[in-house]
Short mmCIF file of C-alpha atoms (C1' of nucleotides) in Angstrom, two decimals:
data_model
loop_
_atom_site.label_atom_id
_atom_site.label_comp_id
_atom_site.label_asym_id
_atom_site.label_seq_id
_atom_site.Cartn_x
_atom_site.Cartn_y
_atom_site.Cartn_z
CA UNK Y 754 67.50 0.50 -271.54
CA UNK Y 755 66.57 1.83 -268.03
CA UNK Y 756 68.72 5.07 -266.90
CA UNK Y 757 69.47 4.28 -264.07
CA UNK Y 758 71.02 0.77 -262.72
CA UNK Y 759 68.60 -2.39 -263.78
CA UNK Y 760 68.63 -3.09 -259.81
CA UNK Y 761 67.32 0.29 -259.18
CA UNK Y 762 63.27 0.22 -257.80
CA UNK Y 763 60.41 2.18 -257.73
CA UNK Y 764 61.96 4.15 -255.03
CA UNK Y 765 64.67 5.69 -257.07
CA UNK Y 766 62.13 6.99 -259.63
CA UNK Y 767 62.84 10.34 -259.17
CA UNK Y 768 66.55 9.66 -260.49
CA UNK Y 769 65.91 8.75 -263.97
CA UNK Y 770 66.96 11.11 -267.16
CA UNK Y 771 63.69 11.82 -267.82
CA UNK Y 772 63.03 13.43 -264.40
CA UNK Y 773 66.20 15.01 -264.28
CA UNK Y 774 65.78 16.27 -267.54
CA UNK Y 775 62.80 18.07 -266.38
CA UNK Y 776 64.48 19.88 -263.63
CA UNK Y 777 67.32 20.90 -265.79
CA UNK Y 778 64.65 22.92 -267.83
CA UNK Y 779 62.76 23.54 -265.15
CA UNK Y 780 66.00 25.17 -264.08
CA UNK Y 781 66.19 27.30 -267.00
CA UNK Y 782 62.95 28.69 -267.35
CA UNK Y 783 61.97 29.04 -263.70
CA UNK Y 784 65.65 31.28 -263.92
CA UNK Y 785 64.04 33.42 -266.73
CA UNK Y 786 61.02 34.52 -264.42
CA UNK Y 787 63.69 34.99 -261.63
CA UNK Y 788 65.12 37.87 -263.42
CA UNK Y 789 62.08 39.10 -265.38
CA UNK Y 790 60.95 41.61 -262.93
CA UNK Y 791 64.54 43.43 -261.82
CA UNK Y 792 65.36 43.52 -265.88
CA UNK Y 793 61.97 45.30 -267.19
CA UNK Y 794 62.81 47.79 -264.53
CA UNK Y 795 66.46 48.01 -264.97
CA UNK Y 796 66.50 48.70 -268.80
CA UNK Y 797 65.16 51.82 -269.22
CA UNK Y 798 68.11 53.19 -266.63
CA UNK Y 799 71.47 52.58 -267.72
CA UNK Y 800 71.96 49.67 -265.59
CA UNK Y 801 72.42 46.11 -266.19
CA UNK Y 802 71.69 42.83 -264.33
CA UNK Y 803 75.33 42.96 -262.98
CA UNK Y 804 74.33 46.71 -261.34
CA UNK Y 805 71.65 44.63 -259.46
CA UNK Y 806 73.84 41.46 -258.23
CA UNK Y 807 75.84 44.48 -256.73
CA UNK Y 808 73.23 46.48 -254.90
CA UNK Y 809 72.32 43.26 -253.72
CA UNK Y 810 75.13 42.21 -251.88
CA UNK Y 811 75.80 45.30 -250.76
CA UNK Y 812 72.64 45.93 -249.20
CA UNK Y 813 73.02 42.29 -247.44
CA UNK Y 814 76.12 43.06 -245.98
CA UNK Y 815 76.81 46.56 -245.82
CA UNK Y 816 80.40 47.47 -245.30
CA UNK Y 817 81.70 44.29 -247.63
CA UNK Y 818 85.06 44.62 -249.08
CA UNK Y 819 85.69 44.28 -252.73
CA UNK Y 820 87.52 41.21 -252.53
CA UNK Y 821 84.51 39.50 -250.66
CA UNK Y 822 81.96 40.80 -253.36
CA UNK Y 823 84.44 39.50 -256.24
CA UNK Y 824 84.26 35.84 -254.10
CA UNK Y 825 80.52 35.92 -253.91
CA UNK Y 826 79.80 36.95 -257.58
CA UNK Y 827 82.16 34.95 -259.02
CA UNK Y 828 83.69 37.56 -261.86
CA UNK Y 829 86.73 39.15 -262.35
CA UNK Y 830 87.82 42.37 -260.78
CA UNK Y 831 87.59 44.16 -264.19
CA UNK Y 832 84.05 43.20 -264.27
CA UNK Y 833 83.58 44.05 -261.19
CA UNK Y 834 84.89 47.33 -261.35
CA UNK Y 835 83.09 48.52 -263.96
CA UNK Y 836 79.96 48.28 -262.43
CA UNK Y 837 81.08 49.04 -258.98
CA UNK Y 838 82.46 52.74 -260.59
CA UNK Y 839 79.25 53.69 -262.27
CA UNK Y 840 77.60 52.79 -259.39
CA UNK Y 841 80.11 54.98 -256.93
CA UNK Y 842 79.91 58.18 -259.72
CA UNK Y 843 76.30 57.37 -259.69
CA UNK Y 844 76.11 58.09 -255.95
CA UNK Y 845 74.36 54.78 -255.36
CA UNK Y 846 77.28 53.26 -253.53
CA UNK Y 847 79.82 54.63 -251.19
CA UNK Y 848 83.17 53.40 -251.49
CA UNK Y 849 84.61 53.97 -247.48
CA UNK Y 850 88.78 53.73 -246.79
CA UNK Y 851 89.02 50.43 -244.38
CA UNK Y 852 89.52 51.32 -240.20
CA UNK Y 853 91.66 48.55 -239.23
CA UNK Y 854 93.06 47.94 -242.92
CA UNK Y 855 93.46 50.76 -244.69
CA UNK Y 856 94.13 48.52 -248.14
CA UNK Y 857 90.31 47.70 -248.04
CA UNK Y 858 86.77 49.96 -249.26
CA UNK Y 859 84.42 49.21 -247.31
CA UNK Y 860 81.47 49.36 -249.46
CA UNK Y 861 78.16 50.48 -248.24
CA UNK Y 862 74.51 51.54 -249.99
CA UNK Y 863 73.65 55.32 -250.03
CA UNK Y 864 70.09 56.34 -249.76
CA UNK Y 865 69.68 56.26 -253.09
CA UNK Y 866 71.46 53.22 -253.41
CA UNK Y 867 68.75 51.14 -251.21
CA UNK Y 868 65.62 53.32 -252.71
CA UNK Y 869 66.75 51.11 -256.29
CA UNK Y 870 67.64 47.90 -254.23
CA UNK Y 871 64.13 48.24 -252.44
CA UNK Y 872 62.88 48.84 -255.74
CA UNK Y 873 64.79 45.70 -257.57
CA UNK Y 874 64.18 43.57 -254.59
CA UNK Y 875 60.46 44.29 -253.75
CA UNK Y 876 59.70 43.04 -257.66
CA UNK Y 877 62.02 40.27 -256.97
CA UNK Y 878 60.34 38.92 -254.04
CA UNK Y 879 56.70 39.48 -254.75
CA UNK Y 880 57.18 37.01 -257.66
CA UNK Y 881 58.65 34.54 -255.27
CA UNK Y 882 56.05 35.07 -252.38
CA UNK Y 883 53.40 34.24 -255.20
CA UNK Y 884 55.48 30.84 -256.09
CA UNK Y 885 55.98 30.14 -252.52
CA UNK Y 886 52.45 30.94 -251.60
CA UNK Y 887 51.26 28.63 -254.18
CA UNK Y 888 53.47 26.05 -253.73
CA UNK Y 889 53.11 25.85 -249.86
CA UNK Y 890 55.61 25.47 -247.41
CA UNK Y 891 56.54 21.84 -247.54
CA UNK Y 892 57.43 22.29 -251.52
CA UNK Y 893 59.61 25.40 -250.25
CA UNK Y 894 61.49 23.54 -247.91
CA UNK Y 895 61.96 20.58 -250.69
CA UNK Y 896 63.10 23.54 -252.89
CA UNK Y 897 65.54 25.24 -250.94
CA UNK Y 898 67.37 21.58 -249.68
CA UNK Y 899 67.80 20.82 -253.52
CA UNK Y 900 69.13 24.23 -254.83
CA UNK Y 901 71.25 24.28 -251.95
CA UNK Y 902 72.61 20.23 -252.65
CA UNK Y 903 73.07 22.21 -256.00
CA UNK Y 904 75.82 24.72 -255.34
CA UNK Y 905 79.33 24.14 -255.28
CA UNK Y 906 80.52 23.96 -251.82
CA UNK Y 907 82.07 27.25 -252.15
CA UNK Y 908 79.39 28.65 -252.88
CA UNK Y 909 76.82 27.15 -250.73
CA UNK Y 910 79.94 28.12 -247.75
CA UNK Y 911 78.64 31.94 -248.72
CA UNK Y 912 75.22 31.17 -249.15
CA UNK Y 913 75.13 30.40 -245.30
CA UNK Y 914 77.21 32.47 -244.20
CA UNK Y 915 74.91 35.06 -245.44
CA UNK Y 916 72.17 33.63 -244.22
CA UNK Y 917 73.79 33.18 -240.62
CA UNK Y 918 74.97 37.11 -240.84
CA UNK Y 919 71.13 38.16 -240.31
CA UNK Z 1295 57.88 45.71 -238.00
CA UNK Z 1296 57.11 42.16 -239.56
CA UNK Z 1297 57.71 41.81 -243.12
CA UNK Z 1298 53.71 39.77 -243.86
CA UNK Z 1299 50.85 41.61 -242.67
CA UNK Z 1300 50.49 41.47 -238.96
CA UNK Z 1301 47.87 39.23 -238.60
CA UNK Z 1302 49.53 36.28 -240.55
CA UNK Z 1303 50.35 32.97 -238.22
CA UNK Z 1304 53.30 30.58 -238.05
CA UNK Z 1305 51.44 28.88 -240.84
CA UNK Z 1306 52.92 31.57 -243.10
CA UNK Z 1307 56.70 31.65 -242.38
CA UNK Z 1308 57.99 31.01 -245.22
CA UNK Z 1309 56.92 34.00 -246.73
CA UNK Z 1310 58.64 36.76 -244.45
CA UNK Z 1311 61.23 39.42 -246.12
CA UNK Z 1312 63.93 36.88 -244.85
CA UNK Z 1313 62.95 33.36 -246.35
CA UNK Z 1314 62.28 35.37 -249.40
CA UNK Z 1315 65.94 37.00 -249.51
CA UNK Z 1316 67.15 33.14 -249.25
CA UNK Z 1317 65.57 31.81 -252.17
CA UNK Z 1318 66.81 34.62 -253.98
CA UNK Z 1319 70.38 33.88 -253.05
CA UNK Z 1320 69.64 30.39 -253.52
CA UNK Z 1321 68.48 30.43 -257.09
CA UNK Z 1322 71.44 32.59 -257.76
CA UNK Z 1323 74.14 30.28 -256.33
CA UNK Z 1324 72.64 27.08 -257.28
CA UNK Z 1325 72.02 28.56 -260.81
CA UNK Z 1326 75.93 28.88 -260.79
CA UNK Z 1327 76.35 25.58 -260.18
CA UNK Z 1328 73.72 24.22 -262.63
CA UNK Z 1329 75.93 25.74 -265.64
CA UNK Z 1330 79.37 25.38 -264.22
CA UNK Z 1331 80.03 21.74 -265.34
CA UNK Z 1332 78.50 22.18 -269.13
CA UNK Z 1333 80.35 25.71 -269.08
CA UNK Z 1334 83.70 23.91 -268.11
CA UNK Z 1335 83.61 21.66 -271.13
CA UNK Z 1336 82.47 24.33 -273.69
CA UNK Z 1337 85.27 26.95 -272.89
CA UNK Z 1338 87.79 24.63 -274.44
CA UNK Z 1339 86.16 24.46 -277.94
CA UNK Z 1340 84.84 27.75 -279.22
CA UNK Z 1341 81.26 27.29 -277.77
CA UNK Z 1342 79.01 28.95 -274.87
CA UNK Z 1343 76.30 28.60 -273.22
CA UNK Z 1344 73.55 29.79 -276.03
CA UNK Z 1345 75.29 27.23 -277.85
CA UNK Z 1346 74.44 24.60 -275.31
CA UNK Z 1347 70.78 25.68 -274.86
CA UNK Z 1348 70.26 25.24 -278.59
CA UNK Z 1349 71.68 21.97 -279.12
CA UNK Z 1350 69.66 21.08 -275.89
CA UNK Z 1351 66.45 21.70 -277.43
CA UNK Z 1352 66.97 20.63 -280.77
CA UNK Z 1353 67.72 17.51 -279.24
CA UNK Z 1354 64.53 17.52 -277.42
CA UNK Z 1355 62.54 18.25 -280.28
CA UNK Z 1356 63.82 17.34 -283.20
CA UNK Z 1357 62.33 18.78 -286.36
CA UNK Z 1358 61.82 22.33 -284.65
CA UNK Z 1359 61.57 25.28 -286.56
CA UNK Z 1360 63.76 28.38 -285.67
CA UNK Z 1361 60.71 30.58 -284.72
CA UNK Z 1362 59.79 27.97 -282.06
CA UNK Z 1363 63.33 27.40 -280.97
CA UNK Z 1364 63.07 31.46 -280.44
CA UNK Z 1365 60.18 31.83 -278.31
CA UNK Z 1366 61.71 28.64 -276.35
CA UNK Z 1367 64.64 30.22 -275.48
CA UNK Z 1368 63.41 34.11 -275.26
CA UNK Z 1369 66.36 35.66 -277.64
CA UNK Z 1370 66.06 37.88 -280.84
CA UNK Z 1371 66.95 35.96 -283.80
CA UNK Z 1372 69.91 37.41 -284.52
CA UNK Z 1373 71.76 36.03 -281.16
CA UNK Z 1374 69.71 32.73 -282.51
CA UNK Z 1375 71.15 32.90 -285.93
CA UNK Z 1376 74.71 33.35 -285.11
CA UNK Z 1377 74.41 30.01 -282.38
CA UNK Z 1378 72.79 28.32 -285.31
CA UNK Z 1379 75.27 29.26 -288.18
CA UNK Z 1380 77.72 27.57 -286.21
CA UNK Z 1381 76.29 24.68 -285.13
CA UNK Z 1382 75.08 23.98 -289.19
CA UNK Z 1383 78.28 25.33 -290.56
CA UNK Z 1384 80.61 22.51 -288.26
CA UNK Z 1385 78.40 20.12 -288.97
CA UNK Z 1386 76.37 19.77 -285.45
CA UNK Z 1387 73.41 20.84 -286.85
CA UNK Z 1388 71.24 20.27 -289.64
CA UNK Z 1389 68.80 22.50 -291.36
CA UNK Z 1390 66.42 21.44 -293.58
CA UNK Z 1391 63.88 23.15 -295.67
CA UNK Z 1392 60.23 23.05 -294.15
CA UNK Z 1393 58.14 20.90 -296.27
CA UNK Z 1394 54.46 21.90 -296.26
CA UNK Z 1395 55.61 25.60 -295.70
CA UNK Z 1396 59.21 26.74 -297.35
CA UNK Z 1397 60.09 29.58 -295.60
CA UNK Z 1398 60.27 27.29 -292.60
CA UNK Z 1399 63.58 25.29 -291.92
CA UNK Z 1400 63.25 22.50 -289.58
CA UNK Z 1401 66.17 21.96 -287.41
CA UNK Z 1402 67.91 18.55 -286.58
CA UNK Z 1403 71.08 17.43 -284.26
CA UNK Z 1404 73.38 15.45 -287.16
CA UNK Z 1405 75.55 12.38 -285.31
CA UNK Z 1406 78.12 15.00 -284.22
CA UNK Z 1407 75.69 16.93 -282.30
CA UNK Z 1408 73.84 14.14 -280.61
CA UNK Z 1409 77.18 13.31 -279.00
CA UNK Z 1410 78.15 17.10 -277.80
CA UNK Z 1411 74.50 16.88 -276.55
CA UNK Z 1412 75.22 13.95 -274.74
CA UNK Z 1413 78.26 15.16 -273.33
CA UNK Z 1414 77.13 18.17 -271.78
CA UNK Z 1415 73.71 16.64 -270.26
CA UNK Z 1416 75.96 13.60 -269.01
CA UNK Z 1417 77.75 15.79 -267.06
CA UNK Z 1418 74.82 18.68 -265.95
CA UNK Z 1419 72.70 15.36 -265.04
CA UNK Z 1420 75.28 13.91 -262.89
CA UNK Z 1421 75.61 17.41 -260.51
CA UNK Z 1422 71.37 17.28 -260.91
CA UNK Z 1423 71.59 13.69 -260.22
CA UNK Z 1424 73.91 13.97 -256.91
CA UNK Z 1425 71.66 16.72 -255.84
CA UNK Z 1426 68.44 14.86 -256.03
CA UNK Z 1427 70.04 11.78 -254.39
CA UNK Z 1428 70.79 13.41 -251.29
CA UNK Z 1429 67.54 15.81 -250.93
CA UNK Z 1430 65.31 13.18 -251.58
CA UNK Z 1431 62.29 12.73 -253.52
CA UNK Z 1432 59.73 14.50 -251.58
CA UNK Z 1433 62.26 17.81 -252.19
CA UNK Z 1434 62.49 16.77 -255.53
CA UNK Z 1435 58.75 17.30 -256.15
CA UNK Z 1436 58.79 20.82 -253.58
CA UNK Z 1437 61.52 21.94 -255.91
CA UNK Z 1438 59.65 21.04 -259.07
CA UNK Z 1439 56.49 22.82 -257.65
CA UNK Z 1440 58.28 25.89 -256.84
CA UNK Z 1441 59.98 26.14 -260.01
CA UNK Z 1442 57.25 26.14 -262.01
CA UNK Z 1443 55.43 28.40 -260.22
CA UNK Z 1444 58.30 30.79 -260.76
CA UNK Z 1445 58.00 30.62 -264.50
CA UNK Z 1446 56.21 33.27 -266.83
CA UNK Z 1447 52.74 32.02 -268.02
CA UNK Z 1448 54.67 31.35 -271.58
CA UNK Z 1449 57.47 29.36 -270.47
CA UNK Z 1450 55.19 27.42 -268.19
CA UNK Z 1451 53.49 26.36 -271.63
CA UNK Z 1452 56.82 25.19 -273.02
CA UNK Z 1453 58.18 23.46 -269.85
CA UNK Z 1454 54.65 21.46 -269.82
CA UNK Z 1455 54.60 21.04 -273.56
CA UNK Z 1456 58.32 19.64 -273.71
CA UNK Z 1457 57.28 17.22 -271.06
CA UNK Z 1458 54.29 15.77 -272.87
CA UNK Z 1459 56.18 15.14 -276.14
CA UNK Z 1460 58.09 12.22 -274.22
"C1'" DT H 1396 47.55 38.87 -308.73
"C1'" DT H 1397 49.33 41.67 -305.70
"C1'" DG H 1398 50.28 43.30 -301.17
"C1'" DG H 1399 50.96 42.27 -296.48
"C1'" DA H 1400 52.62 39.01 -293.04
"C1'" DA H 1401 55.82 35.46 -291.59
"C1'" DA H 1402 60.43 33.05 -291.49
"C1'" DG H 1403 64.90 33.54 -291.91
"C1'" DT H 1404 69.41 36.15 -292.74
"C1'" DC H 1405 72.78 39.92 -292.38
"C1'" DA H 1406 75.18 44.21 -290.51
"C1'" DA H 1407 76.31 46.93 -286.83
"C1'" DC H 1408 76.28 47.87 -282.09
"C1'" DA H 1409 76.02 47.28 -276.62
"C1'" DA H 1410 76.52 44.89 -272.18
"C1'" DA H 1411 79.18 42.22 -269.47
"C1'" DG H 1412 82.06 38.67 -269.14
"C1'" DC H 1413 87.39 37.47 -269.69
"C1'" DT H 1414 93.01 37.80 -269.52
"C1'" DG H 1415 97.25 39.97 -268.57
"C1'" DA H 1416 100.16 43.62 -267.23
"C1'" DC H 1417 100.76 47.36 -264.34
"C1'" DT H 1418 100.47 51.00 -260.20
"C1'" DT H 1419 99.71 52.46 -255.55
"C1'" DA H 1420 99.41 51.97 -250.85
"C1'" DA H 1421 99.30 49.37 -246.77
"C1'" DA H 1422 100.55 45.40 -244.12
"C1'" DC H 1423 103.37 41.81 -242.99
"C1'" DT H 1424 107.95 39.35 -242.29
"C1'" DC H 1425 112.48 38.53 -241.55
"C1'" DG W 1348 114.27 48.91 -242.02
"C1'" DA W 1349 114.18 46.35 -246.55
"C1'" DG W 1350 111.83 43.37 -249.14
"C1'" DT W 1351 107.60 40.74 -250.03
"C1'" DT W 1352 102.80 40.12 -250.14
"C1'" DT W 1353 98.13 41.73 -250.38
"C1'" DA W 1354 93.94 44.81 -251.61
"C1'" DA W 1355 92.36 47.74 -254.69
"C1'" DG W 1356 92.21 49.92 -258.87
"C1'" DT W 1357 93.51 50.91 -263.91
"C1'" DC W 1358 94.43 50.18 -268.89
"C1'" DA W 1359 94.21 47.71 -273.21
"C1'" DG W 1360 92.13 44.36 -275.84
"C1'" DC W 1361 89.32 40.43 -276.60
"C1'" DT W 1362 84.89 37.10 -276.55
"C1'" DT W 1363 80.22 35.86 -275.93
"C1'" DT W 1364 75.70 36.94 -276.26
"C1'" DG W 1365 72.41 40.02 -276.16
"C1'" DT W 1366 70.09 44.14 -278.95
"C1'" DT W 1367 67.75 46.85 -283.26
"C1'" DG W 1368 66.86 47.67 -288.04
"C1'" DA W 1369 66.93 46.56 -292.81
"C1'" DC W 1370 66.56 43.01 -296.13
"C1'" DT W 1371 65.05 38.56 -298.98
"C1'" DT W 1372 62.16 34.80 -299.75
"C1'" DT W 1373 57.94 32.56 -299.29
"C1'" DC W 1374 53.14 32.13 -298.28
"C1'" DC W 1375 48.38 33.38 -298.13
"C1'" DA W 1376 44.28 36.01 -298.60
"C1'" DA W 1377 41.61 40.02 -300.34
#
DNA sequence: TTGGAAAGTCAACAAAGCTGACTTAAACTC
DNA sequence: GAGTTTAAGTCAGCTTTGTTGACTTTCCAA
């Protein structure tokens, strides 16, 4: 039996469970060289893949609240805490009383803070300038249309926001 | 200051500081995604996501030994074992004794696992499936080409390997 | 035939998620 | 101005999934 509907041609190819079968594991090993680089690095200090999301965001829009990180990340505010307090006694982030609300941090990278990001991100990207260099532009493109048909829509309403905030 | 070297043309775009933040932040949100809907059914029975990547690749290769299904999936045996214990000890999975070589065990989806399998690939397939529908098939094949360039030389031989064994 | 290597198992621990209940301080609303 | 809501943070306790190290069984080769 075919996958996909009997009436479905050639065209639809692409759409059977074979092929999407191969981009669910593409998926999960293409994720495991995503986070290769910024884990051999991060184990030997006391930090943790969750330390890195963090820095992350931060460093992409400095002066975030908490509430927007938790949104972004998509964990709890326990879990979030925990990293974001190691990271504050650590002096890597500074935690800043809101202006206009005075509820909100603002939260913002120190120096030291973006010397690791730098650090995580430059690792980060050179293995993705190698994929994208060998893949070529047109493949990027195709990439980034289907990871971003992907996301929920919450989270694809962040991803360009983000992108839109540079 | 540009982020590629100064004398790279338009040709090379895609690989500024910029485009490379956004495929960061898009394999992170639409890695979300990916997992959500599998993740959704397992919370309700006493299952995660290691559980789900085992049963996944048993299914794909029946017969496996637990040394393979290791290097596959890039944990120590220990987090392995305890999946695995599970899985054999309600019935999902079956281990049997490696015949040319006993110290093997060859590992095997019983009736009862075939059908959590199928559950939680229906539904992964169907967010993969929507995805690929609307980016089309030349972004299919951009996607596939970038992904695989992302992997680690070793997971590269698995992801091909799987492949040709269908 | 014995001694090392390989496959698998077990015990104990660590990181990073989670829930739920609670406090404090500020902002909003009526 | 009193009462409610919101943002942030804390505490306690739990789950999942990763880790290392020690152990048994089995195989193979010197």
């Amino acid at each position: 039996m075919r996958a996909t509907s009997p009436h479905s041609g050639e065209a639809l190819l692409f759409l059977t469970d074979e092929q999407l079968r191969q981009g669910i594991e593409a998926m999960f090993f293409a994720y495991r060289g995503f986070t290769a680089d910024p884990d051999r690095i991060l184990q030997d200090m006391s930090y943790g893949r969750a330390h890195h999301r963090a820095v992350h965001f931060i460093n992409g829009a400095p002066g975030t609240t908490v509430n927007n990180l938790l949104d972004i990340l998509g964990v709890t505010k326990q879990s979030l805490n925990r990293v974001l307090r190691t990271l504050i006694e650590d002096g890597l982030v500074e935690s800043r009383v809101g202006t206009t609300d005075k509820r909100e941090r603002n939260l913002y990278l120190t120096d030291e803070g973006k010397a690791l990001e730098r650090q995580l991100s430059d690792a980060q990207r050179a293995r993705m300038r190698a994929a994208y260099r060998s893949a070529g532009p047109e493949a990027v493109a195709g990439f980034k249309t289907v990871l971003e048909a992907m996301m929920d829509a919450d989270m694809r309403r962040h991803y360009r926001k983000l992108r839109e905030g540079r």
